[in-house]
Tab-separated table of C-alpha atoms in Angstrom:
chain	number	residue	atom	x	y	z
A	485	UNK	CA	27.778	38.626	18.767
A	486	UNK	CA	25.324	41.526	20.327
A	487	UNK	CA	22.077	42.368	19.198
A	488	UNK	CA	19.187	43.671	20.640
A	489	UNK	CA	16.778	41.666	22.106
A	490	UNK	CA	14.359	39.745	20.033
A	491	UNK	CA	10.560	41.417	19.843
A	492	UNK	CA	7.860	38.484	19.456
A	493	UNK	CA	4.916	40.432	17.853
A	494	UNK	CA	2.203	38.325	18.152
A	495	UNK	CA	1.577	35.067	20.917
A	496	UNK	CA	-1.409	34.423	23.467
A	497	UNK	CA	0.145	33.682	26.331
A	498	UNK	CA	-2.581	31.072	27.873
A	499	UNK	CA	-2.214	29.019	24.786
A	500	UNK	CA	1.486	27.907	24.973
A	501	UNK	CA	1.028	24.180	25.135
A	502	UNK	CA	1.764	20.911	23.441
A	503	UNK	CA	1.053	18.724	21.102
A	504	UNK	CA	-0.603	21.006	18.333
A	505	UNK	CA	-4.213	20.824	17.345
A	506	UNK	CA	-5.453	21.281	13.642
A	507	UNK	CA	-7.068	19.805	10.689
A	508	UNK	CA	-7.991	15.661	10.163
A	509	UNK	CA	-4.785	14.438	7.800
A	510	UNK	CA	-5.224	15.670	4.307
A	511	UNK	CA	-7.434	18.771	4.814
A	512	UNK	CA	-7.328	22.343	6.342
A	513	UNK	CA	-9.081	25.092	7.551
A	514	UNK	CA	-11.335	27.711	5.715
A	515	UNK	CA	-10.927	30.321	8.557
A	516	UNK	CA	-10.204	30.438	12.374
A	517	UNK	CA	-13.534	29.367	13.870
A	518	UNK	CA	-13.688	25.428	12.994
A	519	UNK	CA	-9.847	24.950	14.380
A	520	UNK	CA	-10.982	27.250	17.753
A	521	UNK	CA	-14.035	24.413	17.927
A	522	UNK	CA	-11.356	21.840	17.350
A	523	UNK	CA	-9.309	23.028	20.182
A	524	UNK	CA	-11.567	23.072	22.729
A	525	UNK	CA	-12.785	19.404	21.943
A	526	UNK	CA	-9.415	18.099	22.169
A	527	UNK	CA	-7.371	16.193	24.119
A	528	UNK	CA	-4.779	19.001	24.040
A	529	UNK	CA	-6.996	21.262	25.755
A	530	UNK	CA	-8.315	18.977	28.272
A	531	UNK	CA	-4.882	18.330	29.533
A	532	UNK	CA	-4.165	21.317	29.490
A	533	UNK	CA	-6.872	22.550	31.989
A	534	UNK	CA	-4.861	20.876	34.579
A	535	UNK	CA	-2.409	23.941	35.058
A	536	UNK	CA	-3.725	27.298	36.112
A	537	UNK	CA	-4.043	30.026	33.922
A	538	UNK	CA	-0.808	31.751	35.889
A	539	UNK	CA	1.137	28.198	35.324
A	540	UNK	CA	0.448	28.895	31.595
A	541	UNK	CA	1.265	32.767	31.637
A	542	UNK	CA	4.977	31.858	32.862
A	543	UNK	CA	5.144	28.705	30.616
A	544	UNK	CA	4.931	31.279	28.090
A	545	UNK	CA	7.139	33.961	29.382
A	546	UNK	CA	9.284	30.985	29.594
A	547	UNK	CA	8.787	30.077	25.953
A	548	UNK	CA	9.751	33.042	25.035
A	549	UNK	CA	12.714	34.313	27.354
A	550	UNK	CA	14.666	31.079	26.175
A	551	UNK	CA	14.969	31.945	22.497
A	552	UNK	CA	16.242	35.506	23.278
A	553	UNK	CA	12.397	37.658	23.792
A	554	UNK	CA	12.289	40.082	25.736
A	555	UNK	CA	9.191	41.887	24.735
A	556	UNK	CA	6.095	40.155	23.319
A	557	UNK	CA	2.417	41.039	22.928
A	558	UNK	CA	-0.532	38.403	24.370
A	559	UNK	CA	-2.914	39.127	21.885
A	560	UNK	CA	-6.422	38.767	24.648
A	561	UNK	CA	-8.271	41.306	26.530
A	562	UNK	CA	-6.875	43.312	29.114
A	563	UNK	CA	-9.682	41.648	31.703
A	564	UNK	CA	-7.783	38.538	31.283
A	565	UNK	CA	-4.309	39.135	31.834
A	566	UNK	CA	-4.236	42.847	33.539
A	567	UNK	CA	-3.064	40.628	36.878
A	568	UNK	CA	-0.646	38.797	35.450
A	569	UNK	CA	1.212	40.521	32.682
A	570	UNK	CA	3.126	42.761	35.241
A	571	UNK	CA	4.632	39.464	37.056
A	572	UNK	CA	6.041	37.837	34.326
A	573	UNK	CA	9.689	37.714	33.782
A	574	UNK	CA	9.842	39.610	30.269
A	575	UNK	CA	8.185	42.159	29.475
A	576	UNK	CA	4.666	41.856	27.774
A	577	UNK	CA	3.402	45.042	27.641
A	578	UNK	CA	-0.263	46.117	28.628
A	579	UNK	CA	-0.116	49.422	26.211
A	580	UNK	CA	-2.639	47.887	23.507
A	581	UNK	CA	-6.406	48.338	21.872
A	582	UNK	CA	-7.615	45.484	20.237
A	583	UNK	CA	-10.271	43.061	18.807
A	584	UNK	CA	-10.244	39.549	18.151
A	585	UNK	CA	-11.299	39.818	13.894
A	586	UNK	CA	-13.401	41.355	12.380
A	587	UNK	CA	-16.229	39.355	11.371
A	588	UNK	CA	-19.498	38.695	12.881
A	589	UNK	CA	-18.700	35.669	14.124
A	590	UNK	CA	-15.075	36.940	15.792
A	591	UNK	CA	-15.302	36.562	19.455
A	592	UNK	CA	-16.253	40.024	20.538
A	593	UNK	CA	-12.399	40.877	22.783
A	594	UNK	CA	-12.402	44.589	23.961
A	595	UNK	CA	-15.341	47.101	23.465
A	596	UNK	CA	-15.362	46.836	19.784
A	597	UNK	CA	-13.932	47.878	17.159
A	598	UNK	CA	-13.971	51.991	16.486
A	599	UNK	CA	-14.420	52.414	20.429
A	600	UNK	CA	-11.155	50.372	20.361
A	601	UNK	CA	-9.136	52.226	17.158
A	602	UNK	CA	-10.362	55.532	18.817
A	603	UNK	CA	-8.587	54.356	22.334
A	604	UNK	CA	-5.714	53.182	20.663
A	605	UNK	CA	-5.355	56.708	18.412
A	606	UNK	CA	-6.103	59.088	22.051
A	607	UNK	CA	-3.326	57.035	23.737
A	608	UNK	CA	-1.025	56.060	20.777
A	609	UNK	CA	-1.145	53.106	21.324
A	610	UNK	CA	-1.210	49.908	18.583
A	611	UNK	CA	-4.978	48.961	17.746
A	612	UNK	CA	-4.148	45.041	17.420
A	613	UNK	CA	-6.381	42.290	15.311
A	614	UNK	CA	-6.330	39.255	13.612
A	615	UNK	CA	-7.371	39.996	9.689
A	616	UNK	CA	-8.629	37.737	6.957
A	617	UNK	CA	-7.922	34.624	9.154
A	618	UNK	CA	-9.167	32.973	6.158
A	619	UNK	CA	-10.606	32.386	2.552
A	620	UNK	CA	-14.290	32.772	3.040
A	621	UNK	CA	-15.948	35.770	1.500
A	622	UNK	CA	-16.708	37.572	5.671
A	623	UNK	CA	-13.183	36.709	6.363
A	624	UNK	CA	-11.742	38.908	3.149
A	625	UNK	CA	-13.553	41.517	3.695
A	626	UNK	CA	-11.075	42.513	6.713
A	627	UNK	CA	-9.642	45.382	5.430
A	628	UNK	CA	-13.339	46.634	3.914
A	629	UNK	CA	-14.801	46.477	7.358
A	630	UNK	CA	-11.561	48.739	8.837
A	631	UNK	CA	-11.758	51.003	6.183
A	632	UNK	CA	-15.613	51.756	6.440
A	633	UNK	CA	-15.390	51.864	9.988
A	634	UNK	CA	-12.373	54.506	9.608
A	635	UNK	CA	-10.339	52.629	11.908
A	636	UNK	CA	-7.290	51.760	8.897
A	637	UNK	CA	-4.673	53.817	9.301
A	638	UNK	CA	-0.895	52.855	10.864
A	639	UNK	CA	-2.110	52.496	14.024
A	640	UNK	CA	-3.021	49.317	13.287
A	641	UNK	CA	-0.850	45.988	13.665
A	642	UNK	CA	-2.956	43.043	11.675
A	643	UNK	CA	-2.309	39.528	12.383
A	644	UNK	CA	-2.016	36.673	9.489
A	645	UNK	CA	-3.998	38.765	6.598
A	646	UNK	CA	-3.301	35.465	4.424
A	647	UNK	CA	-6.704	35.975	2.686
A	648	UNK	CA	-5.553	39.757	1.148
A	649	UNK	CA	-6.070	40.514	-2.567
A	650	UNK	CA	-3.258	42.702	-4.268
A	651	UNK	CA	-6.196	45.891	-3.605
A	652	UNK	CA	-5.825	45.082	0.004
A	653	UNK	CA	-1.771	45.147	0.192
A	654	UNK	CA	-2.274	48.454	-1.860
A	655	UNK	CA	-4.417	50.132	0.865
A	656	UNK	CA	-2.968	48.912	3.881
A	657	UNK	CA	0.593	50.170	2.602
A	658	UNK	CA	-0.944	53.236	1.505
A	659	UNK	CA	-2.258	53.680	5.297
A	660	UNK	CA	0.919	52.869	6.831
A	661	UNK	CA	-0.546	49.601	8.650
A	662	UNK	CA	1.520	46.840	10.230
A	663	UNK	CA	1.285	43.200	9.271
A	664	UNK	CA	2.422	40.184	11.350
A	665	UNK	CA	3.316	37.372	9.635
A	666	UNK	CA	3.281	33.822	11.569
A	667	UNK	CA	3.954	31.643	8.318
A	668	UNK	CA	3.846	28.376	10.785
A	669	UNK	CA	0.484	28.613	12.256
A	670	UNK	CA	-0.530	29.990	8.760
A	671	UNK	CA	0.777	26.805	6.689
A	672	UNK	CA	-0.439	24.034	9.349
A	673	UNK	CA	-3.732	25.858	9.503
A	674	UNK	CA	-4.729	26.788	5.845
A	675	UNK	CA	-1.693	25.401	4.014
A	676	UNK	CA	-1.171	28.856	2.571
A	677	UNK	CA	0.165	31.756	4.326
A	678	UNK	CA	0.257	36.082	3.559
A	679	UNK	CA	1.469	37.669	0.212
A	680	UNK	CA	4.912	37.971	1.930
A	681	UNK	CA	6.563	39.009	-1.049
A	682	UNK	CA	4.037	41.634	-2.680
A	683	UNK	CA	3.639	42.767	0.858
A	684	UNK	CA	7.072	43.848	1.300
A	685	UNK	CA	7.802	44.945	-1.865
A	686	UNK	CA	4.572	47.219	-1.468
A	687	UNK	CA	6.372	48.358	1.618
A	688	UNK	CA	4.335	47.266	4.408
A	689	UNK	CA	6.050	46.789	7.532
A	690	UNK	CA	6.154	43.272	8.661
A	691	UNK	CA	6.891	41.691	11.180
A	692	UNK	CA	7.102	37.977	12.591
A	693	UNK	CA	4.780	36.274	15.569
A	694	UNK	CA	5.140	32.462	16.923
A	695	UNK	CA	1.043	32.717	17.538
A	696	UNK	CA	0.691	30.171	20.341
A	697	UNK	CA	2.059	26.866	19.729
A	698	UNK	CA	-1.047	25.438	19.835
A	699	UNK	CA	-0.637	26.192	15.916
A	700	UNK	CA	2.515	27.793	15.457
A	701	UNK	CA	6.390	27.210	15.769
A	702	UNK	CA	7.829	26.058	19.344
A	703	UNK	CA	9.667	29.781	19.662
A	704	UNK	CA	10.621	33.148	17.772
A	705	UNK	CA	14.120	31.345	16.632
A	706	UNK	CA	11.937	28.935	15.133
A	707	UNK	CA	9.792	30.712	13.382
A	708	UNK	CA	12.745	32.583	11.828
A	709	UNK	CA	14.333	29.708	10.705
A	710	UNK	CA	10.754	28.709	8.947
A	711	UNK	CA	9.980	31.921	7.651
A	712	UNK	CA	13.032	31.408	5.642
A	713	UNK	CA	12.522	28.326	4.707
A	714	UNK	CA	8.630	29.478	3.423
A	715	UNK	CA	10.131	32.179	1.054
A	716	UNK	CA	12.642	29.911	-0.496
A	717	UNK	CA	9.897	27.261	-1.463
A	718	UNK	CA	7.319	29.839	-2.245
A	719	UNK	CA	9.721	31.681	-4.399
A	720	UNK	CA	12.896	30.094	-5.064
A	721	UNK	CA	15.131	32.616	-3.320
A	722	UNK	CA	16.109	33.394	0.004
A	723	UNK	CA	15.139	36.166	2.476
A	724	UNK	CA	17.826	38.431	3.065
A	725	UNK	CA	19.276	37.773	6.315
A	726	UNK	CA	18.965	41.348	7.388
A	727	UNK	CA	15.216	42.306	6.927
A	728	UNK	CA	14.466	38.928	8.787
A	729	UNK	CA	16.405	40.265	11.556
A	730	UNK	CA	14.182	43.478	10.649
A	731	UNK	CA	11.325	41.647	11.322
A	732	UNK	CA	12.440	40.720	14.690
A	733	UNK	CA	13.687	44.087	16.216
A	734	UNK	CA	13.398	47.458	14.644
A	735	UNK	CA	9.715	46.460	12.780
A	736	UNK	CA	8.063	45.290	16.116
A	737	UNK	CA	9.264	47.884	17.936
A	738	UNK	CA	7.710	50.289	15.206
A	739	UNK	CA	4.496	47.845	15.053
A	740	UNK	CA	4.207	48.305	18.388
A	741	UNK	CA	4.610	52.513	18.222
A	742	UNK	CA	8.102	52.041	21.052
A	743	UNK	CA	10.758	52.469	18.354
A	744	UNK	CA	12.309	55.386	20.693
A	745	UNK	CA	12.533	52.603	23.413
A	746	UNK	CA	13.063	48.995	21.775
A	747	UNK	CA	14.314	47.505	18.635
A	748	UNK	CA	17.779	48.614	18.086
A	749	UNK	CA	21.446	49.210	19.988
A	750	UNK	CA	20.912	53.017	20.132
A	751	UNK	CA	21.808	55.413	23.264
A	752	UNK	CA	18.742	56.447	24.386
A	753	UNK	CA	16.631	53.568	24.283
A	754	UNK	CA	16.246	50.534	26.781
A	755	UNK	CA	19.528	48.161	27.116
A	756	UNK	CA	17.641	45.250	25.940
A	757	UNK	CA	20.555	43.128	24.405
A	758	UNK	CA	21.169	39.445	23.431
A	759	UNK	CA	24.341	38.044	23.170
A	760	UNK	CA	25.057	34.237	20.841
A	761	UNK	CA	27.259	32.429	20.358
A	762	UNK	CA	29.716	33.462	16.758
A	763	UNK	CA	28.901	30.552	14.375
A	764	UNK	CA	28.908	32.381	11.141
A	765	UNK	CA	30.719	35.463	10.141
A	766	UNK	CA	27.570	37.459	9.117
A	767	UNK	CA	26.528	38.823	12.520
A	768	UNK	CA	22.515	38.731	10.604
A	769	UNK	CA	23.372	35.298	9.083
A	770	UNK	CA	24.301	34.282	12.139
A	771	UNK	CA	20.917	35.436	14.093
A	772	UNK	CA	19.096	33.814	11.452
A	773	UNK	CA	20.088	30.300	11.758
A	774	UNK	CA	20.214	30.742	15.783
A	775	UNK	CA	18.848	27.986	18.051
A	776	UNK	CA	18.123	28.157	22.208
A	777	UNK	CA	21.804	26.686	22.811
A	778	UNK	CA	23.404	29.251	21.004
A	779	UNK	CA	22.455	31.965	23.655
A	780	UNK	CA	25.122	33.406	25.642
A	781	UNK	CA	23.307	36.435	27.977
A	782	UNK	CA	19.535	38.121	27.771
A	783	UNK	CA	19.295	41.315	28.948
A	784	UNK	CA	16.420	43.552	29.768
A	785	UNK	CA	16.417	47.144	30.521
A	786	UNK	CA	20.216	46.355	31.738
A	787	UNK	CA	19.214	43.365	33.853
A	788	UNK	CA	20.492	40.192	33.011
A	789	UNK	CA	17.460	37.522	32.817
A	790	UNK	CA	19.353	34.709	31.491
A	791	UNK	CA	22.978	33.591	30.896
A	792	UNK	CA	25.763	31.396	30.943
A	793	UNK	CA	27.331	30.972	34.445
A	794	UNK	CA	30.342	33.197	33.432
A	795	UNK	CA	28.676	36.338	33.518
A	796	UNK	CA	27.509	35.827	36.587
A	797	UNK	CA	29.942	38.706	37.663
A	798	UNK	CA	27.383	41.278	36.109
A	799	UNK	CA	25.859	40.727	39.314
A	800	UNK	CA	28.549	41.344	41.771
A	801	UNK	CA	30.078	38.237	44.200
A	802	UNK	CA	27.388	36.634	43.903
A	803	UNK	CA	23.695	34.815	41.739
A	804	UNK	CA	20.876	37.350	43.842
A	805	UNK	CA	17.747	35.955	45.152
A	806	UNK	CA	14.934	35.427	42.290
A	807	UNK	CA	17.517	33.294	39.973
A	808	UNK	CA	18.009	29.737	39.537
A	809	UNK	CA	20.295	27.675	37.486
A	810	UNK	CA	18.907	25.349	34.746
A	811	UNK	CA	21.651	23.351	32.298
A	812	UNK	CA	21.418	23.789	29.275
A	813	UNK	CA	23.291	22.396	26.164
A	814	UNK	CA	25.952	21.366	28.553
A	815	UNK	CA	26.081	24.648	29.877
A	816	UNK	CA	25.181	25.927	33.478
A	817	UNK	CA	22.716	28.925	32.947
A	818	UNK	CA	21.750	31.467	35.341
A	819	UNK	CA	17.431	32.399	34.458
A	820	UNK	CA	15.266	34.524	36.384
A	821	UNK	CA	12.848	32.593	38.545
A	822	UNK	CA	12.296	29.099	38.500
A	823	UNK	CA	11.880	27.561	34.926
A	824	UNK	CA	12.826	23.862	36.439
A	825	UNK	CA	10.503	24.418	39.222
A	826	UNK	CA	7.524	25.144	37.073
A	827	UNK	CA	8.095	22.845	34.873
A	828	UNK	CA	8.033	20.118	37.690
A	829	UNK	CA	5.262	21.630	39.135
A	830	UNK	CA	3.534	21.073	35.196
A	831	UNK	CA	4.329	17.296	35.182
A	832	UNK	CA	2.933	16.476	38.506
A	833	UNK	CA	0.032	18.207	37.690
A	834	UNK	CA	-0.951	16.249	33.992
A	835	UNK	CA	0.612	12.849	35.703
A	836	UNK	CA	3.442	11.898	33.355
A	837	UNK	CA	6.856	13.836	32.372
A	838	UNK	CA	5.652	15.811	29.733
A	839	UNK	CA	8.111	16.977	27.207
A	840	UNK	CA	7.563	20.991	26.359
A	841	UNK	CA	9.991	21.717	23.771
A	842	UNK	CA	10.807	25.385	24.165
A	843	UNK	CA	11.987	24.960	27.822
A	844	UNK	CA	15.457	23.586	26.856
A	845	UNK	CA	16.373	21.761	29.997
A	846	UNK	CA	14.759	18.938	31.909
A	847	UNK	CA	13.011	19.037	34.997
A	848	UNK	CA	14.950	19.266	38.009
A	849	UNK	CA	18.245	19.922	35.888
């Protein structure tokens, strides 16, 4: 089955590494700040600071590109990934304005926040921020501090929002805002996650974001398969299989303000396609329940990143320089670059064969 490929609206593409790091055992978070102190003190971290920052930028690309990605947005400053966003395998586009929250303890990305909204609405580009990370009184006043600022309107693309009150969906619908929804960072976080359900029934576009797995789900076919999961226990009925594949593709791409490039199979627009493998009869059933083994070909801009060995033809006689083959499932897959060799390059750097779970092969395979 053909779709288009998948559109990962939210990830920061330095934090893409294992195990996660949250709360003690029985409690959670109030907002963002104590988990950032908590990462930074752990174990996680400090292991971590064995690769460099561009081993981490293509560990991410990486996590990414396996479960079918092939446009995602690292949610930093432009001074700390200008260099690198331009190598990476997939494309993770530089056409942003953002800040980190907005609170007076956020962490002060970009050159604040109306400078930034007033960037993002010359250029038309999305003004990106994480929102009411959070249940203290600062943190759900998100949507106050855009709206007295004047920088609320549908430029905007607002990350978690799980501390809204039904006056907040209101206004950010009426504006024509985006929301990302990452329901696994949310829930291991703050055991709570956004208003999905008032949200889109008020009509706000949403879309769905991994965040970095230092809190979130190992990929975007994860986090599918959870978000579905999180409306069926949070309201005893399922997600309709469609609007999650909405969520994915066509909402992003809006989100993002590239719906006359990305997002859907339309002439016109980029030949970004993802072909998996036919295990239900519901071609948005089927996306929904998809795992890494079940993809067939990636394609970007009509170049094939990633694929089974058979369509190695799409090439010509032969696999061109720049592409490596990795096994996975059973399965000998063509991938751009060298997955296998980064990922050996990771272990001997941390000392031990450490197990990342969204590269689906093994080192050296």
């Amino acid at each position: 089955m053909v779709y288009p490929a998948l559109i990962n609206v939210h990830d920061h593409l330095r934090g893409n590494y294992l195990p996660r790091v949250g709360p003690k055992t029985g409690s959670f978070y109030l907002n963002w700040l104590p988990w950032d102190n908590d990462l930074k003190s752990s174990p996680t971290y400090s292991e971590r600071s064995n690769l460099s920052v561009e081993n981490l930028y293509f560990l991410s690309a990486y996590k990414n590109l396996f479960s079918g990605v092939t446009t995602v947005n690292d949610h930093f400053p432009h001074e700390l990934n200008r260099e690198l966003l331009p190598r990476l395998p997939i494309r993770a586009f530089q056409e942003y304005c953002l800040a980190h929250e907005c609170s007076s303890f956020d962490l002060k990305w970009g050159d604040g926040i109306e400078i930034e909204h007033k960037r993002a609405l010359e250029r038309d580009w999305p003004f990106i921020t994480h929102l009411e990370e959070g249940f203290d009184s600062e943190s759900q006043d998100g949507v106050g501090v855009l709206d007295r600022l004047g920088a609320l309107d549908s430029h905007c693309l607002l990350i978690h929002c799980i501390g809204f009150s039904d006056a907040d969906i209101k206004r950010v619908a009426e504006v024509g805002a985006s929301v990302s929804w990452c329901p696994a960072s949310n829930l291991f976080m703050f055991n709570a996650t956004c208003k999905i359900r008032k949200l889109l029934k008020a009509g706000v576009n949403i879309s769905i974001g991994t965040d970095s797995t230092h809190t979130g789900s190992v990929n975007l076919m994860a986090e599918m398969r959870l978000a579905r999961e999180t409306y069926r226990n949070l309201y005893g009925e399922e997600l309709d299989a469609k609007l999650l594949t909405d969520m994915v593709t066509v909402n992003p791409a809006k989100a993002f303000r590239m719906a006359d490039r990305l997002g859907s199979l339309e002439e016109g627009k980029l030949a970004d396609l993802l072909v998996l493998k036919a295990r239900k009869d519901d071609a948005y059933e089927n996306l929904a329940s998809a795992a890494m083994e079940d993809i067939e070909l990636l394609v970007m801009e009509g170049r094939p990143l990633y694929g089974e060995e058979r369509f190695t033809g799409l090439f010509g006689d032969m696999l061109p320089l720049g592409y490596t083959i990795v096994k996975v499932g059973g399965r000998r897959m063509f991938v751009i670059g060298d997955p296998s060799g980064l990922y050996a390059e990771i272990r001997k750097k941390v000392g031990f064969g450490k197990k990342l779970d969204y590269l689906p092969f093994e080192a050296g395979a």
